[in-house]
């Protein structure tokens, strides 16, 4: 299945890279690539990862990778990665606007 990164997910990757680059620019680039590659791999088995209980009504699933979480949903025959966040971040706030709809 085709995988698309939302504008928010791309922004998340840039922010993650910028944060890591403060200490190690080379690792920031390679880790951002790893995260992106893990997100793209979801297309091979999109239902392999569980729905997130509190976002189940939005069809949001979550794939962990190291200390990060890749949030996505399956829609129109494709996988849309909606956010990539550090596990310590407040994911409720990231989805607040979607929950209010």
PDB file of N, CA, C and O in Angstrom, residues 6-16 52 54-55 57-58 60-62 68-73 81-101:
ATOM      1  N   UNK A   6       2.057  13.221   5.837  1.00  0.00           N
ATOM      2  CA  UNK A   6       1.329  14.493   5.890  1.00  0.00           C
ATOM      3  C   UNK A   6       2.322  15.638   6.105  1.00  0.00           C
ATOM      4  O   UNK A   6       3.478  15.426   6.496  1.00  0.00           O
ATOM      5  N   UNK A   7       1.856  16.849   5.882  1.00  0.00           N
ATOM      6  CA  UNK A   7       2.695  18.023   6.136  1.00  0.00           C
ATOM      7  C   UNK A   7       3.129  18.053   7.604  1.00  0.00           C
ATOM      8  O   UNK A   7       4.271  18.410   7.919  1.00  0.00           O
ATOM      9  N   UNK A   8       2.239  17.633   8.503  1.00  0.00           N
ATOM     10  CA  UNK A   8       2.564  17.606   9.928  1.00  0.00           C
ATOM     11  C   UNK A   8       3.670  16.593  10.222  1.00  0.00           C
ATOM     12  O   UNK A   8       4.572  16.864  11.013  1.00  0.00           O
ATOM     13  N   UNK A   9       3.597  15.415   9.602  1.00  0.00           N
ATOM     14  CA  UNK A   9       4.622  14.386   9.813  1.00  0.00           C
ATOM     15  C   UNK A   9       5.973  14.859   9.279  1.00  0.00           C
ATOM     16  O   UNK A   9       7.007  14.646   9.915  1.00  0.00           O
ATOM     17  N   UNK A  10       5.966  15.525   8.134  1.00  0.00           N
ATOM     18  CA  UNK A  10       7.216  16.069   7.591  1.00  0.00           C
ATOM     19  C   UNK A  10       7.791  17.120   8.527  1.00  0.00           C
ATOM     20  O   UNK A  10       9.007  17.164   8.766  1.00  0.00           O
ATOM     21  N   UNK A  11       6.930  17.957   9.068  1.00  0.00           N
ATOM     22  CA  UNK A  11       7.363  18.970  10.026  1.00  0.00           C
ATOM     23  C   UNK A  11       7.926  18.316  11.282  1.00  0.00           C
ATOM     24  O   UNK A  11       8.956  18.751  11.822  1.00  0.00           O
ATOM     25  N   UNK A  12       7.255  17.259  11.744  1.00  0.00           N
ATOM     26  CA  UNK A  12       7.741  16.520  12.910  1.00  0.00           C
ATOM     27  C   UNK A  12       9.156  15.998  12.663  1.00  0.00           C
ATOM     28  O   UNK A  12      10.027  16.114  13.527  1.00  0.00           O
ATOM     29  N   UNK A  13       9.397  15.427  11.479  1.00  0.00           N
ATOM     30  CA  UNK A  13      10.723  14.903  11.147  1.00  0.00           C
ATOM     31  C   UNK A  13      11.772  16.012  11.157  1.00  0.00           C
ATOM     32  O   UNK A  13      12.884  15.818  11.660  1.00  0.00           O
ATOM     33  N   UNK A  14      11.418  17.171  10.609  1.00  0.00           N
ATOM     34  CA  UNK A  14      12.358  18.305  10.619  1.00  0.00           C
ATOM     35  C   UNK A  14      12.674  18.730  12.058  1.00  0.00           C
ATOM     36  O   UNK A  14      13.830  18.995  12.391  1.00  0.00           O
ATOM     37  N   UNK A  15      11.641  18.793  12.905  1.00  0.00           N
ATOM     38  CA  UNK A  15      11.851  19.181  14.304  1.00  0.00           C
ATOM     39  C   UNK A  15      12.711  18.168  15.051  1.00  0.00           C
ATOM     40  O   UNK A  15      13.591  18.544  15.827  1.00  0.00           O
ATOM     41  N   UNK A  16      12.461  16.894  14.817  1.00  0.00           N
ATOM     42  CA  UNK A  16      13.256  15.836  15.449  1.00  0.00           C
ATOM     43  C   UNK A  16      14.708  15.959  15.005  1.00  0.00           C
ATOM     44  O   UNK A  16      15.636  15.915  15.818  1.00  0.00           O
ATOM     45  N   UNK A  52      -5.010   3.053  18.192  1.00  0.00           N
ATOM     46  CA  UNK A  52      -4.796   3.727  19.471  1.00  0.00           C
ATOM     47  C   UNK A  52      -6.171   3.905  20.098  1.00  0.00           C
ATOM     48  O   UNK A  52      -7.039   4.562  19.520  1.00  0.00           O
ATOM     49  N   UNK A  54      -7.721   5.619  22.385  1.00  0.00           N
ATOM     50  CA  UNK A  54      -8.393   6.914  22.542  1.00  0.00           C
ATOM     51  C   UNK A  54      -8.582   7.660  21.225  1.00  0.00           C
ATOM     52  O   UNK A  54      -9.302   8.649  21.174  1.00  0.00           O
ATOM     53  N   UNK A  55      -7.945   7.184  20.147  1.00  0.00           N
ATOM     54  CA  UNK A  55      -8.125   7.794  18.824  1.00  0.00           C
ATOM     55  C   UNK A  55      -8.720   6.798  17.829  1.00  0.00           C
ATOM     56  O   UNK A  55      -8.666   6.992  16.623  1.00  0.00           O
ATOM     57  N   UNK A  57     -11.714   6.150  17.057  1.00  0.00           N
ATOM     58  CA  UNK A  57     -12.783   6.726  16.236  1.00  0.00           C
ATOM     59  C   UNK A  57     -12.233   7.501  15.038  1.00  0.00           C
ATOM     60  O   UNK A  57     -12.950   7.735  14.065  1.00  0.00           O
ATOM     61  N   UNK A  58     -10.946   7.848  15.085  1.00  0.00           N
ATOM     62  CA  UNK A  58     -10.293   8.534  13.958  1.00  0.00           C
ATOM     63  C   UNK A  58      -9.523   7.550  13.076  1.00  0.00           C
ATOM     64  O   UNK A  58      -8.946   7.950  12.066  1.00  0.00           O
ATOM     65  N   UNK A  60      -6.783   6.003  13.961  1.00  0.00           N
ATOM     66  CA  UNK A  60      -5.352   6.236  14.177  1.00  0.00           C
ATOM     67  C   UNK A  60      -4.692   4.977  14.737  1.00  0.00           C
ATOM     68  O   UNK A  60      -5.136   4.413  15.729  1.00  0.00           O
ATOM     69  N   UNK A  61      -3.607   4.574  14.086  1.00  0.00           N
ATOM     70  CA  UNK A  61      -2.777   3.458  14.529  1.00  0.00           C
ATOM     71  C   UNK A  61      -1.407   4.002  14.918  1.00  0.00           C
ATOM     72  O   UNK A  61      -1.061   5.123  14.555  1.00  0.00           O
ATOM     73  N   UNK A  62      -0.616   3.174  15.612  1.00  0.00           N
ATOM     74  CA  UNK A  62       0.678   3.644  16.103  1.00  0.00           C
ATOM     75  C   UNK A  62       1.731   2.557  15.936  1.00  0.00           C
ATOM     76  O   UNK A  62       1.540   1.415  16.354  1.00  0.00           O
ATOM     77  N   UNK A  68      10.314   6.750  19.659  1.00  0.00           N
ATOM     78  CA  UNK A  68       9.378   7.544  18.860  1.00  0.00           C
ATOM     79  C   UNK A  68       8.156   6.725  18.477  1.00  0.00           C
ATOM     80  O   UNK A  68       8.187   5.496  18.468  1.00  0.00           O
ATOM     81  N   UNK A  69       7.089   7.441  18.173  1.00  0.00           N
ATOM     82  CA  UNK A  69       5.833   6.810  17.771  1.00  0.00           C
ATOM     83  C   UNK A  69       5.406   7.395  16.432  1.00  0.00           C
ATOM     84  O   UNK A  69       5.370   8.620  16.264  1.00  0.00           O
ATOM     85  N   UNK A  70       5.086   6.515  15.514  1.00  0.00           N
ATOM     86  CA  UNK A  70       4.627   6.915  14.188  1.00  0.00           C
ATOM     87  C   UNK A  70       3.114   6.690  14.169  1.00  0.00           C
ATOM     88  O   UNK A  70       2.647   5.548  14.253  1.00  0.00           O
ATOM     89  N   UNK A  71       2.354   7.776  14.092  1.00  0.00           N
ATOM     90  CA  UNK A  71       0.897   7.711  14.073  1.00  0.00           C
ATOM     91  C   UNK A  71       0.416   7.777  12.634  1.00  0.00           C
ATOM     92  O   UNK A  71       0.861   8.632  11.864  1.00  0.00           O
ATOM     93  N   UNK A  72      -0.506   6.885  12.285  1.00  0.00           N
ATOM     94  CA  UNK A  72      -0.995   6.850  10.908  1.00  0.00           C
ATOM     95  C   UNK A  72      -2.419   6.335  10.860  1.00  0.00           C
ATOM     96  O   UNK A  72      -2.953   5.813  11.831  1.00  0.00           O
ATOM     97  N   UNK A  73      -3.035   6.508   9.688  1.00  0.00           N
ATOM     98  CA  UNK A  73      -4.355   5.922   9.449  1.00  0.00           C
ATOM     99  C   UNK A  73      -4.383   5.395   8.021  1.00  0.00           C
ATOM    100  O   UNK A  73      -3.619   5.828   7.164  1.00  0.00           O
ATOM    101  N   UNK A  81       0.626   8.956   7.119  1.00  0.00           N
ATOM    102  CA  UNK A  81       1.336   9.177   8.379  1.00  0.00           C
ATOM    103  C   UNK A  81       0.970  10.584   8.826  1.00  0.00           C
ATOM    104  O   UNK A  81       1.233  11.552   8.120  1.00  0.00           O
ATOM    105  N   UNK A  82       0.324  10.683   9.979  1.00  0.00           N
ATOM    106  CA  UNK A  82      -0.191  11.980  10.428  1.00  0.00           C
ATOM    107  C   UNK A  82       0.754  12.690  11.395  1.00  0.00           C
ATOM    108  O   UNK A  82       0.789  13.927  11.405  1.00  0.00           O
ATOM    109  N   UNK A  83       1.517  11.942  12.186  1.00  0.00           N
ATOM    110  CA  UNK A  83       2.493  12.548  13.097  1.00  0.00           C
ATOM    111  C   UNK A  83       3.576  11.543  13.431  1.00  0.00           C
ATOM    112  O   UNK A  83       3.338  10.330  13.423  1.00  0.00           O
ATOM    113  N   UNK A  84       4.755  12.065  13.748  1.00  0.00           N
ATOM    114  CA  UNK A  84       5.860  11.270  14.269  1.00  0.00           C
ATOM    115  C   UNK A  84       6.348  12.023  15.499  1.00  0.00           C
ATOM    116  O   UNK A  84       6.834  13.149  15.394  1.00  0.00           O
ATOM    117  N   UNK A  85       6.187  11.404  16.662  1.00  0.00           N
ATOM    118  CA  UNK A  85       6.443  12.100  17.919  1.00  0.00           C
ATOM    119  C   UNK A  85       7.333  11.285  18.849  1.00  0.00           C
ATOM    120  O   UNK A  85       7.293  10.050  18.825  1.00  0.00           O
ATOM    121  N   UNK A  86       8.062  11.976  19.692  1.00  0.00           N
ATOM    122  CA  UNK A  86       8.789  11.297  20.759  1.00  0.00           C
ATOM    123  C   UNK A  86       7.753  10.732  21.722  1.00  0.00           C
ATOM    124  O   UNK A  86       6.708  11.349  21.962  1.00  0.00           O
ATOM    125  N   UNK A  87       8.010   9.589  22.268  1.00  0.00           N
ATOM    126  CA  UNK A  87       7.065   8.933  23.155  1.00  0.00           C
ATOM    127  C   UNK A  87       6.692   9.738  24.385  1.00  0.00           C
ATOM    128  O   UNK A  87       5.637   9.524  24.977  1.00  0.00           O
ATOM    129  N   UNK A  88       7.542  10.683  24.791  1.00  0.00           N
ATOM    130  CA  UNK A  88       7.254  11.502  25.965  1.00  0.00           C
ATOM    131  C   UNK A  88       6.369  12.702  25.650  1.00  0.00           C
ATOM    132  O   UNK A  88       5.901  13.369  26.562  1.00  0.00           O
ATOM    133  N   UNK A  89       6.123  12.962  24.370  1.00  0.00           N
ATOM    134  CA  UNK A  89       5.293  14.118  23.981  1.00  0.00           C
ATOM    135  C   UNK A  89       3.826  13.848  24.281  1.00  0.00           C
ATOM    136  O   UNK A  89       3.381  12.706  24.367  1.00  0.00           O
ATOM    137  N   UNK A  90       3.058  14.903  24.383  1.00  0.00           N
ATOM    138  CA  UNK A  90       1.625  14.823  24.650  1.00  0.00           C
ATOM    139  C   UNK A  90       0.885  14.608  23.335  1.00  0.00           C
ATOM    140  O   UNK A  90       0.583  15.558  22.628  1.00  0.00           O
ATOM    141  N   UNK A  91       0.612  13.350  23.018  1.00  0.00           N
ATOM    142  CA  UNK A  91      -0.065  13.070  21.749  1.00  0.00           C
ATOM    143  C   UNK A  91      -1.521  13.511  21.769  1.00  0.00           C
ATOM    144  O   UNK A  91      -2.096  13.813  20.733  1.00  0.00           O
ATOM    145  N   UNK A  92      -2.124  13.620  22.946  1.00  0.00           N
ATOM    146  CA  UNK A  92      -3.498  14.126  23.024  1.00  0.00           C
ATOM    147  C   UNK A  92      -3.589  15.526  22.427  1.00  0.00           C
ATOM    148  O   UNK A  92      -4.519  15.832  21.689  1.00  0.00           O
ATOM    149  N   UNK A  93      -2.621  16.370  22.744  1.00  0.00           N
ATOM    150  CA  UNK A  93      -2.634  17.740  22.224  1.00  0.00           C
ATOM    151  C   UNK A  93      -2.468  17.760  20.711  1.00  0.00           C
ATOM    152  O   UNK A  93      -3.068  18.593  20.028  1.00  0.00           O
ATOM    153  N   UNK A  94      -1.687  16.838  20.170  1.00  0.00           N
ATOM    154  CA  UNK A  94      -1.455  16.810  18.726  1.00  0.00           C
ATOM    155  C   UNK A  94      -2.723  16.469  17.950  1.00  0.00           C
ATOM    156  O   UNK A  94      -2.912  16.885  16.837  1.00  0.00           O
ATOM    157  N   UNK A  95      -3.590  15.680  18.568  1.00  0.00           N
ATOM    158  CA  UNK A  95      -4.813  15.250  17.890  1.00  0.00           C
ATOM    159  C   UNK A  95      -6.049  15.975  18.389  1.00  0.00           C
ATOM    160  O   UNK A  95      -7.165  15.636  18.021  1.00  0.00           O
ATOM    161  N   UNK A  96      -5.886  16.984  19.214  1.00  0.00           N
ATOM    162  CA  UNK A  96      -7.033  17.691  19.807  1.00  0.00           C
ATOM    163  C   UNK A  96      -7.961  18.260  18.746  1.00  0.00           C
ATOM    164  O   UNK A  96      -9.179  18.113  18.834  1.00  0.00           O
ATOM    165  N   UNK A  97      -7.426  18.886  17.726  1.00  0.00           N
ATOM    166  CA  UNK A  97      -8.281  19.485  16.696  1.00  0.00           C
ATOM    167  C   UNK A  97      -9.047  18.423  15.924  1.00  0.00           C
ATOM    168  O   UNK A  97     -10.206  18.606  15.583  1.00  0.00           O
ATOM    169  N   UNK A  98      -8.422  17.287  15.686  1.00  0.00           N
ATOM    170  CA  UNK A  98      -9.099  16.194  14.966  1.00  0.00           C
ATOM    171  C   UNK A  98     -10.184  15.584  15.840  1.00  0.00           C
ATOM    172  O   UNK A  98     -11.224  15.149  15.346  1.00  0.00           O
ATOM    173  N   UNK A  99      -9.971  15.546  17.149  1.00  0.00           N
ATOM    174  CA  UNK A  99     -10.938  14.963  18.066  1.00  0.00           C
ATOM    175  C   UNK A  99     -12.189  15.833  18.173  1.00  0.00           C
ATOM    176  O   UNK A  99     -13.283  15.324  18.359  1.00  0.00           O
ATOM    177  N   UNK A 100     -12.018  17.134  18.033  1.00  0.00           N
ATOM    178  CA  UNK A 100     -13.142  18.051  18.170  1.00  0.00           C
ATOM    179  C   UNK A 100     -14.085  18.011  16.964  1.00  0.00           C
ATOM    180  O   UNK A 100     -15.191  18.502  17.039  1.00  0.00           O
ATOM    181  N   UNK A 101     -13.631  17.440  15.865  1.00  0.00           N
ATOM    182  CA  UNK A 101     -14.463  17.425  14.649  1.00  0.00           C
ATOM    183  C   UNK A 101     -15.596  16.438  14.759  1.00  0.00           C
ATOM    184  O   UNK A 101     -15.599  15.497  15.392  1.00  0.00           O
TER     185      UNK A 101
END
